Amino acid sequence: EPASDHLLNLLQDRSPRVVYFATEALGKIAEARAFEPLTQLIIDTGESDPHLRHGLIYALAQLNMEDSLVALSDHPSTQLRIAAVVALRRLRSAGVQEFLSDSDSLVLMEAARAINDDLSIPEALPALAESLITQSLGNEVYLRRAINANLRIGDMASARRLAQYAADTHALVTMRKDALWALGYWEFPPVLDRVDGRFRELPGRALDEGRQAFAEVASQLFTSDQLDLRVAAVQASGRLKFNAVEAQLVEFLRQQNQSIAVRRAALNSLAQMQSNTIEDLLFTALNDSNVELRTDAQSLLGTLNLAPEKVVELLAQVLQNSTTAEKQQALNSLSKIDHPDAYALLNQWLHDLTNGKAPAPIQLDLIMALEKSPSKRLREQLVVFERNRSELPVLDWYQETLFGGDQNKGRRIFLQDNSAQCIRCHKLGEYGGEVGPDLTLIAKELDREGLLLAMVDPSARLAPGYGTVSLTLADGTKTVGVLEGETDEAMVVRTADGVKTKFLQVDIQDKSYVPSSMPSMEGILNKQEIRDLVAFLVTLE
C-alpha cells in the first residue's frame, strides 16, 4: 500500500508495459484512488491495445467497487461501458442488469453473456428474461440468451413472454423458432444449456403453464406465412401435448398440397399426443406417396403402444409396397416383435429366401432379422439354411452383400474405418496410399461381383502390377516377376530388372500366384459393412 502514489504516477508512463504492470499492482492492492485513472485509460486505449485493455478491466474488478462500476451504465464511452460489464461479470454482480437497456449492441451482448453464460448470474436472470420483450435489438447473441433466461426461470410470465415473442411478426424468424423450441420443452427442459452447453439441471415446471401460453398464439402461428415457423409451432404443440389442436394437425397431415415438413411434424406431434386415431393415421402415412412421411410413420411403430398384430399388419404392408430402404427398416422392426404373427411373416420371407425368390437388396436384412428374432424355431431354420450353403464358393456365401448397401456409409468405411483402413493402401483421387491399386475409376474395370471378390478373396484375382507370379515354361526355364496383365492367350510379366516379357499360355507348363498382400475383409468387416462398401465402390466411375 505505501507504493500506491508511485504506482498511480506510473500510469502516465510512456511504456505500455510499465502501465500494464502498474495497473495490475494497483488492482491487487485494491487502491480505490485508481478507479478514475483506470477508467480514463480504458477510454484512451480503446481498441488499440487488447492486452492493456484486459489488464485495466481486470484491475477494475480487483478494486471491488461494484457501485461505481454500475454507475458507468450511462457513461458516453461505449468502450468504458463494455469494460464495466466485463468487470461486473468477473464479480458476478447482479448490477450488470443495469446495462440491459443500453443502446449499443456490443454492450448489450456482453451484458447478456455475463448473465447467462458459464456459472452465470442467477440474480440477474429475471431482468434478462424481461428484456426479451422490452428490448428491440435484433441480435442473435443477445436474443438466444434472453430466450434461454425465460426457459431457465420457468414461471408463467416467462412462458407468456416466449409465446408473445414467437408471435411477434417484427422479430427474427430464427429467434421466433428458438422461442417456440424453448416453450415446447417447458415441462422437462434439456439438462444441457441451449446456449453454452453447460450442465444445468433445471427444476420441473407446470406443463399447463406452457400449454396456456401456447394456446394464446397457436392459431396465429399455424397460419403464418413462414414455413419454418409453422413447422416449429406444430412441433411445439406435440411436445406440449396440446390436444386442442389435434383436429388441425390431422388436417395438416391429410392435406397432400401441404408442405411435407409440416405434414411430418404433424404426424410426430399426433403420436406424442397419443391421438386416439393414431393407428388410422399411421396407415394413411404408410400409404402416402412421400417416402419421408412413410419412413417417419414406420419409425413411430415401435414407439407407440400399439397391438403387436396391428404393427405386424402395417409392416407386412411396407414389405409389399415400399422402397428398399423402407423394407430394410421394416425387417429390422419385425425382428424385435415377440408375437406369433411376426414369426409367421418372417417364416414366409424365409421360405422365399431358401427358394431364391427374396429380392436381392433385402436378403441380408432378412438374414439379420432372422438371427435376432425371438423365435428359436426361426433361428434354427436359419442355421440349416446357412449350413446348406457353407460349402459353396465364397461369392455364393456373400451373395446377399451385392445389393442394398448404403453408398454414403460405404464411403465413410473406405475413408475412416480403423479396421479396414482402405485409404491407407488405395488411392482415391488425390488422396490415399499407393501400396495397392488406384481405385479412383475401379467401377469401370470391375462389376459388383469382381469388387466383392477382391474384398473377400483378394488372391482370386491379382490386379495388374500388384501381384507376383512364378512361371515354369515348357523348356524348363523358370521366371518370377510382377504380373502386368493376363489374357487367355498370353501373360505379361515384369522381372526384377524392370523388363516386361510376354509369355504365350501354350508355352507355360506351370504357373503359381503369390497370395495377395491385401487381407480378406471377411474377418475385418461384417456383411452389412461389406455391402455398404460394394455400394460405394460401384459409384467410382
Coordinates of C-alpha atoms in Angstrom, one line a residue:
E1 CA 0.0 0.0 0.0
P2 CA 2.8 2.5 0.6
A3 CA 3.6 2.1 -3.1
S4 CA 0.2 3.5 -4.2
D5 CA 1.3 7.0 -5.0
H6 CA 4.3 5.8 -7.1
L7 CA 2.1 3.3 -8.9
L8 CA -0.5 5.9 -9.7
N9 CA 2.2 8.1 -11.2
L10 CA 3.4 5.1 -13.3
L11 CA 0.0 5.0 -15.0
Q12 CA 1.3 8.0 -17.0
D13 CA 4.5 6.3 -18.1
R14 CA 5.3 6.3 -21.8
S15 CA 5.8 2.5 -21.9
P16 CA 2.6 0.4 -22.2
R17 CA 4.4 -2.4 -20.4
V18 CA 5.1 -0.3 -17.4
V19 CA 1.5 0.9 -17.4
Y20 CA 0.3 -2.7 -17.6
F21 CA 2.2 -3.8 -14.5
A22 CA 1.3 -0.7 -12.6
T23 CA -2.3 -1.4 -13.4
E24 CA -2.0 -4.9 -12.2
A25 CA -0.4 -3.9 -9.0
L26 CA -3.0 -1.2 -8.2
G27 CA -5.7 -3.8 -8.7
K28 CA -4.0 -6.3 -6.4
I29 CA -3.7 -3.8 -3.6
A30 CA -7.3 -2.6 -4.2
E31 CA -6.3 1.1 -4.4
A32 CA -9.6 2.9 -4.7
R33 CA -8.0 6.1 -6.0
A34 CA -7.0 4.2 -9.1
F35 CA -10.6 3.9 -10.3
E36 CA -10.8 7.2 -12.2
P37 CA -7.3 7.0 -13.8
L38 CA -8.1 3.4 -14.9
T39 CA -11.4 4.3 -16.5
Q40 CA -9.7 7.2 -18.3
L41 CA -7.0 4.8 -19.6
I42 CA -9.7 2.5 -20.9
I43 CA -11.2 5.3 -22.9
D44 CA -7.8 6.4 -24.2
T45 CA -6.7 2.9 -25.1
G46 CA -9.9 1.9 -26.9
E47 CA -9.2 -1.0 -29.3
S48 CA -5.5 -0.2 -29.8
D49 CA -4.0 -2.5 -27.2
P50 CA -6.1 -5.5 -26.2
H51 CA -3.5 -6.7 -23.7
L52 CA -3.5 -3.4 -21.8
R53 CA -7.3 -3.2 -22.0
H54 CA -7.6 -6.7 -20.4
G55 CA -5.3 -5.6 -17.6
L56 CA -7.3 -2.4 -17.0
I57 CA -10.6 -4.3 -16.8
Y58 CA -9.1 -7.0 -14.5
A59 CA -7.8 -4.2 -12.2
L60 CA -11.2 -2.6 -12.1
A61 CA -12.7 -5.9 -11.0
Q62 CA -10.0 -6.3 -8.3
L63 CA -10.9 -2.9 -6.9
N64 CA -14.2 -4.4 -5.9
M65 CA -16.1 -1.1 -6.4
E66 CA -19.3 -2.6 -7.6
D67 CA -21.5 0.5 -7.2
S68 CA -19.0 2.7 -9.1
L69 CA -19.0 0.2 -12.0
V70 CA -22.8 0.1 -12.1
A71 CA -22.8 3.9 -12.2
L72 CA -20.9 3.7 -15.5
S73 CA -24.1 2.4 -17.3
D74 CA -24.9 5.9 -18.6
H75 CA -21.3 6.9 -19.4
P76 CA -21.0 8.2 -23.0
S77 CA -18.0 6.0 -23.8
T78 CA -19.0 2.6 -25.3
Q79 CA -15.6 1.1 -24.5
L80 CA -15.9 2.1 -20.9
R81 CA -19.4 0.6 -20.6
I82 CA -18.2 -2.7 -22.1
A83 CA -15.3 -2.7 -19.7
A84 CA -17.7 -2.1 -16.8
V85 CA -19.9 -5.0 -17.9
V86 CA -16.9 -7.4 -18.1
A87 CA -15.6 -6.3 -14.7
L88 CA -19.0 -6.8 -13.2
R89 CA -19.1 -10.3 -14.8
R90 CA -15.9 -11.1 -13.0
L91 CA -17.5 -10.0 -9.8
R92 CA -20.7 -12.0 -10.7
S93 CA -22.6 -8.9 -9.8
A94 CA -26.3 -8.6 -10.4
G95 CA -25.7 -4.9 -11.1
V96 CA -24.8 -5.9 -14.7
Q97 CA -28.5 -5.9 -15.4
E98 CA -28.5 -2.1 -15.4
F99 CA -26.8 -2.4 -18.8
L100 CA -29.6 -4.4 -20.4
S101 CA -31.2 -1.2 -21.6
D102 CA -28.1 0.0 -23.4
S103 CA -28.5 1.3 -27.0
D104 CA -25.2 -0.3 -28.2
S105 CA -25.4 -3.9 -29.4
L106 CA -21.9 -4.8 -28.1
V107 CA -22.7 -3.6 -24.6
L108 CA -26.0 -5.5 -24.6
M109 CA -24.4 -8.7 -25.9
E110 CA -21.7 -8.6 -23.2
A111 CA -24.3 -8.0 -20.5
A112 CA -26.4 -11.0 -21.8
R113 CA -23.2 -13.2 -21.9
A114 CA -22.4 -12.1 -18.3
I115 CA -25.8 -13.0 -17.0
N116 CA -26.4 -16.3 -18.9
D117 CA -23.0 -17.9 -19.7
D118 CA -20.6 -20.0 -17.7
L119 CA -21.6 -20.0 -14.0
S120 CA -24.0 -17.2 -14.8
I121 CA -25.5 -14.6 -12.5
P122 CA -28.9 -16.1 -11.4
E123 CA -30.0 -12.9 -9.6
A124 CA -30.0 -11.0 -12.9
L125 CA -31.8 -13.7 -15.0
P126 CA -35.2 -12.1 -14.4
A127 CA -34.1 -8.8 -15.9
L128 CA -32.6 -10.6 -18.9
A129 CA -35.8 -12.6 -19.4
E130 CA -38.0 -9.5 -19.3
S131 CA -35.7 -7.7 -21.8
L132 CA -36.8 -10.2 -24.5
I133 CA -40.0 -8.1 -24.8
T134 CA -38.8 -4.7 -23.8
Q135 CA -35.5 -4.6 -25.8
S136 CA -35.9 -4.1 -29.6
L137 CA -32.3 -5.2 -30.6
G138 CA -32.4 -7.9 -33.3
N139 CA -29.2 -9.5 -32.3
E140 CA -29.0 -13.3 -32.1
V141 CA -26.2 -13.3 -29.4
Y142 CA -28.4 -11.4 -27.1
L143 CA -31.8 -12.9 -28.1
R144 CA -30.7 -16.5 -27.6
R145 CA -29.7 -15.7 -24.1
A146 CA -32.8 -13.7 -23.3
I147 CA -34.9 -16.7 -24.6
N148 CA -32.8 -19.1 -22.6
A149 CA -33.3 -16.9 -19.4
N150 CA -37.1 -17.4 -19.7
L151 CA -36.7 -21.1 -20.1
R152 CA -34.4 -21.2 -17.0
I153 CA -36.8 -19.1 -14.8
G154 CA -39.8 -21.2 -15.9
D155 CA -42.7 -19.3 -14.4
M156 CA -46.0 -18.3 -16.1
A157 CA -44.8 -14.9 -17.0
S158 CA -41.7 -16.4 -18.8
A159 CA -43.9 -18.8 -20.8
R160 CA -46.1 -15.9 -21.9
R161 CA -43.0 -13.9 -22.9
L162 CA -41.8 -16.7 -25.1
A163 CA -45.2 -17.1 -26.7
Q164 CA -45.5 -13.4 -27.2
Y165 CA -42.1 -13.2 -28.8
A166 CA -42.8 -16.2 -31.1
A167 CA -45.9 -14.4 -32.4
D168 CA -44.1 -11.1 -33.0
T169 CA -44.0 -10.6 -36.8
H170 CA -41.3 -8.0 -36.5
A171 CA -38.9 -10.3 -34.7
L172 CA -36.3 -12.6 -36.4
V173 CA -37.8 -15.8 -37.7
T174 CA -34.9 -17.9 -36.5
M175 CA -35.3 -16.5 -33.0
R176 CA -39.1 -16.9 -33.0
K177 CA -38.4 -20.6 -33.8
D178 CA -36.0 -20.7 -30.9
A179 CA -38.6 -19.3 -28.5
L180 CA -41.1 -22.0 -29.7
W181 CA -38.4 -24.6 -29.1
A182 CA -37.9 -23.4 -25.5
L183 CA -41.7 -23.3 -25.0
G184 CA -42.0 -26.9 -26.4
Y185 CA -39.6 -28.2 -23.8
W186 CA -41.3 -26.3 -21.0
E187 CA -42.1 -29.3 -18.7
F188 CA -38.8 -31.0 -18.9
P189 CA -36.0 -28.7 -20.2
P190 CA -32.8 -30.4 -21.5
V191 CA -30.0 -30.6 -18.9
L192 CA -27.5 -29.1 -21.3
D193 CA -27.8 -25.3 -21.6
R194 CA -29.2 -24.3 -25.0
V195 CA -26.6 -21.6 -25.4
D196 CA -23.2 -22.7 -24.0
G197 CA -23.8 -26.4 -23.4
R198 CA -23.2 -26.2 -19.6
F199 CA -24.9 -28.8 -17.5
R200 CA -27.9 -27.2 -15.7
E201 CA -30.5 -29.5 -14.1
L202 CA -33.5 -27.2 -14.1
P203 CA -36.4 -27.9 -11.9
G204 CA -39.6 -29.3 -13.5
R205 CA -42.4 -26.8 -14.2
A206 CA -46.1 -27.0 -14.7
L207 CA -47.0 -28.2 -18.2
D208 CA -50.3 -26.4 -18.1
E209 CA -48.5 -23.0 -18.0
G210 CA -46.7 -23.8 -21.2
R211 CA -49.9 -25.0 -22.8
Q212 CA -51.8 -21.9 -21.7
A213 CA -49.2 -19.6 -23.1
F214 CA -49.0 -21.5 -26.4
A215 CA -52.8 -21.5 -26.7
E216 CA -52.8 -17.7 -26.8
V217 CA -50.8 -17.7 -30.1
A218 CA -51.3 -21.1 -31.6
S219 CA -53.8 -20.1 -34.3
Q220 CA -51.7 -17.2 -35.4
L221 CA -48.6 -19.4 -35.7
F222 CA -50.4 -22.2 -37.6
T223 CA -51.4 -19.7 -40.3
S224 CA -48.0 -17.9 -40.5
D225 CA -46.7 -17.4 -44.0
Q226 CA -43.2 -18.5 -42.7
L227 CA -42.9 -22.3 -43.3
D228 CA -40.2 -22.8 -40.6
L229 CA -42.4 -21.1 -38.1
R230 CA -45.4 -23.2 -38.9
V231 CA -43.3 -26.4 -38.5
A232 CA -41.9 -25.1 -35.2
A233 CA -45.4 -24.4 -33.9
V234 CA -46.6 -27.9 -34.9
Q235 CA -43.6 -29.5 -33.2
A236 CA -44.2 -27.4 -30.0
S237 CA -47.8 -28.5 -29.9
G238 CA -46.7 -32.1 -29.9
R239 CA -44.1 -31.7 -27.1
L240 CA -46.7 -29.7 -25.0
K241 CA -49.3 -32.4 -25.8
F242 CA -51.7 -29.6 -26.7
N243 CA -54.6 -31.8 -27.8
A244 CA -56.8 -28.8 -28.5
V245 CA -55.2 -28.6 -31.9
E246 CA -55.4 -32.3 -32.7
A247 CA -58.1 -31.8 -35.4
Q248 CA -56.0 -29.2 -37.1
L249 CA -52.9 -31.4 -37.1
V250 CA -54.9 -34.2 -38.6
E251 CA -56.0 -31.9 -41.4
F252 CA -52.4 -30.8 -42.0
L253 CA -51.3 -34.5 -42.2
R254 CA -54.0 -35.4 -44.8
Q255 CA -53.5 -32.3 -47.0
Q256 CA -51.5 -33.5 -50.0
N257 CA -50.7 -29.9 -51.0
Q258 CA -49.4 -29.0 -47.6
S259 CA -45.6 -28.7 -47.1
I260 CA -44.1 -32.1 -46.4
A261 CA -42.2 -30.6 -43.4
V262 CA -45.5 -29.6 -41.8
R263 CA -47.0 -33.0 -42.5
R264 CA -44.1 -34.8 -41.0
A265 CA -44.2 -32.6 -37.9
A266 CA -48.0 -33.1 -37.6
L267 CA -47.6 -36.9 -37.7
N268 CA -44.9 -36.9 -35.0
S269 CA -46.9 -34.4 -32.8
L270 CA -50.0 -36.5 -33.1
A271 CA -48.0 -39.5 -31.9
Q272 CA -46.7 -37.5 -29.0
M273 CA -50.3 -36.5 -28.1
Q274 CA -51.2 -40.2 -28.3
S275 CA -54.1 -39.4 -30.6
N276 CA -57.0 -41.9 -30.5
T277 CA -56.8 -42.2 -34.2
I278 CA -53.1 -42.8 -34.5
E279 CA -53.5 -46.3 -36.0
D280 CA -55.6 -44.9 -38.9
L281 CA -53.2 -42.0 -39.3
L282 CA -50.2 -44.3 -39.4
F283 CA -52.0 -46.4 -42.1
T284 CA -52.6 -43.2 -44.1
A285 CA -49.0 -42.1 -43.7
L286 CA -47.6 -45.6 -44.7
N287 CA -49.6 -45.4 -47.9
D288 CA -48.6 -41.8 -48.7
S289 CA -46.6 -41.0 -51.9
N290 CA -43.9 -39.2 -49.9
V291 CA -41.1 -41.5 -48.8
E292 CA -40.0 -39.3 -45.9
L293 CA -43.5 -39.4 -44.4
R294 CA -43.7 -43.2 -44.8
T295 CA -40.3 -43.5 -43.1
D296 CA -41.4 -41.4 -40.2
A297 CA -44.6 -43.5 -39.9
Q298 CA -42.6 -46.7 -39.8
S299 CA -40.2 -45.3 -37.2
L300 CA -43.2 -44.5 -34.9
L301 CA -44.5 -48.1 -35.0
G302 CA -42.1 -49.2 -32.3
T303 CA -42.6 -46.2 -30.1
L304 CA -46.4 -46.3 -29.7
N305 CA -48.4 -48.6 -27.6
L306 CA -50.0 -50.5 -30.5
A307 CA -51.2 -54.1 -30.5
P308 CA -48.4 -56.3 -31.9
E309 CA -50.7 -57.9 -34.5
K310 CA -51.5 -54.4 -35.8
V311 CA -47.9 -53.4 -36.1
V312 CA -47.1 -56.7 -38.0
E313 CA -50.0 -55.9 -40.3
L314 CA -48.6 -52.5 -41.1
L315 CA -45.1 -53.9 -41.5
A316 CA -46.4 -56.5 -43.9
Q317 CA -47.9 -53.7 -46.0
V318 CA -44.5 -51.9 -46.0
L319 CA -42.7 -55.1 -47.2
Q320 CA -45.0 -55.3 -50.2
N321 CA -45.3 -51.8 -51.4
S322 CA -42.3 -49.7 -50.3
T323 CA -38.8 -48.8 -51.2
T324 CA -35.7 -50.9 -50.5
A325 CA -34.7 -48.7 -47.5
E326 CA -38.2 -48.9 -46.0
K327 CA -38.3 -52.7 -46.4
Q328 CA -34.9 -53.0 -44.7
Q329 CA -36.1 -50.9 -41.8
A330 CA -39.4 -52.9 -41.7
L331 CA -37.4 -56.2 -41.4
N332 CA -35.4 -54.7 -38.6
S333 CA -38.6 -53.7 -36.7
L334 CA -40.1 -57.1 -37.3
S335 CA -37.2 -58.8 -35.7
K336 CA -37.9 -57.1 -32.4
I337 CA -41.6 -58.3 -32.1
D338 CA -42.2 -61.3 -29.9
H339 CA -45.6 -62.4 -31.4
P340 CA -46.8 -65.4 -33.5
D341 CA -47.9 -63.0 -36.3
A342 CA -44.4 -61.7 -36.6
Y343 CA -43.0 -65.2 -36.7
A344 CA -45.4 -66.2 -39.4
L345 CA -44.5 -63.2 -41.6
L346 CA -40.7 -63.8 -41.1
N347 CA -41.3 -67.5 -41.9
Q348 CA -42.9 -66.6 -45.2
W349 CA -39.9 -64.5 -46.1
L350 CA -37.5 -67.2 -45.1
H351 CA -39.3 -69.5 -47.5
D352 CA -38.7 -67.0 -50.3
L353 CA -35.1 -66.7 -49.3
T354 CA -34.5 -70.5 -49.4
N355 CA -36.2 -70.7 -52.8
G356 CA -34.2 -67.8 -54.3
K357 CA -37.3 -65.6 -54.5
A358 CA -36.3 -62.9 -51.9
P359 CA -35.3 -59.6 -53.5
A360 CA -31.5 -59.2 -53.6
P361 CA -31.4 -55.8 -51.8
I362 CA -33.1 -57.1 -48.7
Q363 CA -31.7 -60.6 -48.4
L364 CA -29.0 -59.6 -45.9
D365 CA -31.6 -57.7 -43.8
L366 CA -33.8 -60.7 -43.8
I367 CA -31.0 -62.9 -42.6
M368 CA -30.1 -60.4 -39.8
A369 CA -33.8 -60.2 -38.8
L370 CA -34.0 -64.0 -38.5
E371 CA -30.8 -64.0 -36.5
K372 CA -32.3 -61.5 -34.0
S373 CA -35.8 -63.0 -33.9
P374 CA -37.1 -64.1 -30.5
S375 CA -38.4 -67.3 -32.3
K376 CA -36.0 -70.2 -31.6
R377 CA -37.5 -72.2 -34.4
L378 CA -36.8 -69.4 -37.0
R379 CA -33.2 -69.2 -35.7
E380 CA -32.8 -72.9 -36.1
Q381 CA -34.2 -72.8 -39.6
L382 CA -31.7 -70.1 -40.5
V383 CA -28.8 -72.3 -39.2
V384 CA -29.9 -75.0 -41.6
F385 CA -30.0 -72.5 -44.4
E386 CA -26.5 -71.3 -43.7
R387 CA -25.2 -74.8 -43.3
N388 CA -26.5 -75.9 -46.7
R389 CA -24.5 -73.2 -48.4
S390 CA -21.4 -73.3 -46.3
E391 CA -19.6 -75.5 -48.9
L392 CA -20.4 -73.2 -51.8
P393 CA -17.8 -70.8 -53.4
V394 CA -17.1 -67.6 -51.5
L395 CA -19.2 -65.5 -53.8
D396 CA -22.3 -67.6 -53.2
W397 CA -21.7 -67.2 -49.5
Y398 CA -21.6 -63.4 -49.8
Q399 CA -24.4 -63.1 -52.5
E400 CA -26.6 -61.1 -50.1
T401 CA -23.9 -58.3 -49.9
L402 CA -24.0 -57.4 -53.6
F403 CA -27.1 -55.2 -53.5
G404 CA -28.9 -53.0 -51.0
G405 CA -26.0 -51.2 -49.4
D406 CA -25.7 -47.5 -48.4
Q407 CA -23.1 -45.8 -50.5
N408 CA -22.7 -42.9 -48.0
K409 CA -21.9 -45.4 -45.2
G410 CA -19.6 -47.2 -47.6
R411 CA -17.7 -44.0 -48.3
R412 CA -17.2 -43.5 -44.6
I413 CA -15.9 -47.0 -44.2
F414 CA -13.4 -46.6 -47.1
L415 CA -12.1 -43.2 -45.7
Q416 CA -12.4 -43.6 -42.0
D417 CA -12.8 -47.2 -40.7
N418 CA -9.8 -48.0 -38.5
S419 CA -10.2 -51.7 -39.0
A420 CA -10.3 -51.9 -42.8
Q421 CA -8.0 -48.9 -43.4
C422 CA -8.8 -48.9 -47.2
I423 CA -7.5 -45.4 -47.8
R424 CA -4.1 -46.3 -46.3
C425 CA -3.2 -48.6 -49.2
H426 CA -5.5 -47.5 -52.0
K427 CA -5.7 -44.1 -53.8
L428 CA -9.0 -42.3 -54.3
G429 CA -8.5 -39.2 -56.4
E430 CA -5.6 -37.2 -54.9
Y431 CA -5.8 -39.0 -51.5
G432 CA -4.6 -42.3 -50.2
G433 CA -1.7 -44.7 -50.4
E434 CA -0.1 -46.4 -53.3
V435 CA 0.6 -49.9 -51.9
G436 CA -2.5 -51.3 -53.7
P437 CA -4.2 -50.4 -57.0
D438 CA -5.7 -46.9 -57.6
L439 CA -9.4 -47.3 -57.1
T440 CA -10.5 -43.9 -58.4
L441 CA -12.1 -45.5 -61.5
I442 CA -12.3 -49.1 -60.3
A443 CA -16.0 -49.4 -61.3
K444 CA -15.0 -49.1 -64.9
E445 CA -12.9 -52.2 -64.6
L446 CA -14.8 -54.5 -62.2
D447 CA -18.5 -55.2 -61.7
R448 CA -20.2 -55.8 -58.4
E449 CA -19.0 -59.5 -58.2
G450 CA -15.5 -58.5 -59.1
L451 CA -15.4 -55.9 -56.4
L452 CA -16.8 -58.2 -53.8
L453 CA -14.4 -61.0 -54.7
A454 CA -11.5 -58.5 -54.4
M455 CA -12.6 -57.9 -50.8
V456 CA -13.4 -61.4 -49.5
D457 CA -10.8 -63.4 -51.6
P458 CA -8.1 -60.9 -52.7
S459 CA -5.9 -63.6 -54.1
A460 CA -8.5 -64.9 -56.5
R461 CA -7.7 -62.1 -58.9
L462 CA -4.4 -60.2 -58.8
A463 CA -4.6 -56.6 -60.0
P464 CA -2.1 -55.9 -62.9
G465 CA 1.1 -54.6 -61.5
Y466 CA 0.4 -55.7 -57.9
G467 CA 0.7 -59.5 -57.9
T468 CA 3.7 -61.8 -58.1
V469 CA 3.6 -64.9 -60.4
S470 CA 6.1 -67.8 -60.8
L471 CA 6.2 -69.5 -64.2
T472 CA 7.7 -72.7 -65.4
L473 CA 8.0 -72.9 -69.2
A474 CA 7.8 -75.9 -71.4
D475 CA 11.6 -75.9 -71.9
G476 CA 12.1 -75.9 -68.1
T477 CA 13.0 -72.2 -67.7
K478 CA 11.7 -70.6 -64.6
T479 CA 10.6 -66.9 -64.3
V480 CA 9.4 -64.9 -61.3
G481 CA 8.0 -61.4 -61.6
V482 CA 5.2 -59.0 -61.2
L483 CA 2.1 -59.8 -63.3
E484 CA 1.4 -56.9 -65.5
G485 CA -1.5 -58.5 -67.4
E486 CA -3.1 -61.7 -68.4
T487 CA -5.5 -63.0 -71.2
D488 CA -6.5 -66.4 -72.4
E489 CA -3.7 -66.2 -74.9
A490 CA -0.7 -64.7 -73.0
M491 CA 0.7 -63.2 -69.8
V492 CA 3.0 -60.2 -69.4
V493 CA 5.5 -60.4 -66.5
R494 CA 7.8 -57.7 -65.3
T495 CA 11.0 -59.2 -63.8
A496 CA 13.2 -57.6 -61.2
D497 CA 15.3 -55.8 -63.8
G498 CA 12.2 -53.9 -64.9
V499 CA 12.0 -55.8 -68.3
K500 CA 8.4 -56.7 -69.4
T501 CA 8.2 -60.1 -71.2
K502 CA 5.2 -61.6 -72.9
F503 CA 4.7 -65.4 -72.5
L504 CA 2.2 -67.4 -74.5
Q505 CA -0.1 -69.5 -72.4
V506 CA 0.7 -72.6 -74.6
D507 CA 4.4 -72.2 -73.7
I508 CA 3.7 -72.2 -69.9
Q509 CA 3.9 -75.6 -68.3
D510 CA 3.1 -74.4 -64.7
K511 CA 2.2 -71.1 -63.0
S512 CA 1.6 -70.2 -59.4
Y513 CA 0.5 -66.9 -57.9
V514 CA 1.9 -65.5 -54.7
P515 CA -1.1 -64.7 -52.4
S516 CA -2.2 -61.0 -52.3
S517 CA -0.8 -58.9 -49.6
M518 CA -4.2 -57.5 -49.0
P519 CA -6.0 -59.1 -46.1
S520 CA -9.5 -60.5 -46.7
M521 CA -12.3 -58.3 -45.3
E522 CA -14.1 -61.4 -44.1
G523 CA -12.7 -61.2 -40.6
I524 CA -12.5 -57.4 -40.5
L525 CA -15.8 -56.1 -41.7
N526 CA -19.3 -57.6 -41.1
K527 CA -21.5 -58.4 -44.1
Q528 CA -23.5 -55.2 -43.7
E529 CA -20.3 -53.1 -43.9
I530 CA -19.1 -55.1 -46.9
R531 CA -22.4 -54.5 -48.6
D532 CA -22.1 -50.7 -48.0
L533 CA -18.6 -50.8 -49.3
V534 CA -19.7 -52.5 -52.5
A535 CA -22.4 -49.9 -52.9
F536 CA -19.8 -47.2 -52.7
L537 CA -17.2 -48.8 -54.9
V538 CA -19.6 -49.3 -57.8
T539 CA -20.0 -45.5 -58.0
L540 CA -16.3 -44.9 -58.8
E541 CA -16.7 -44.5 -62.5

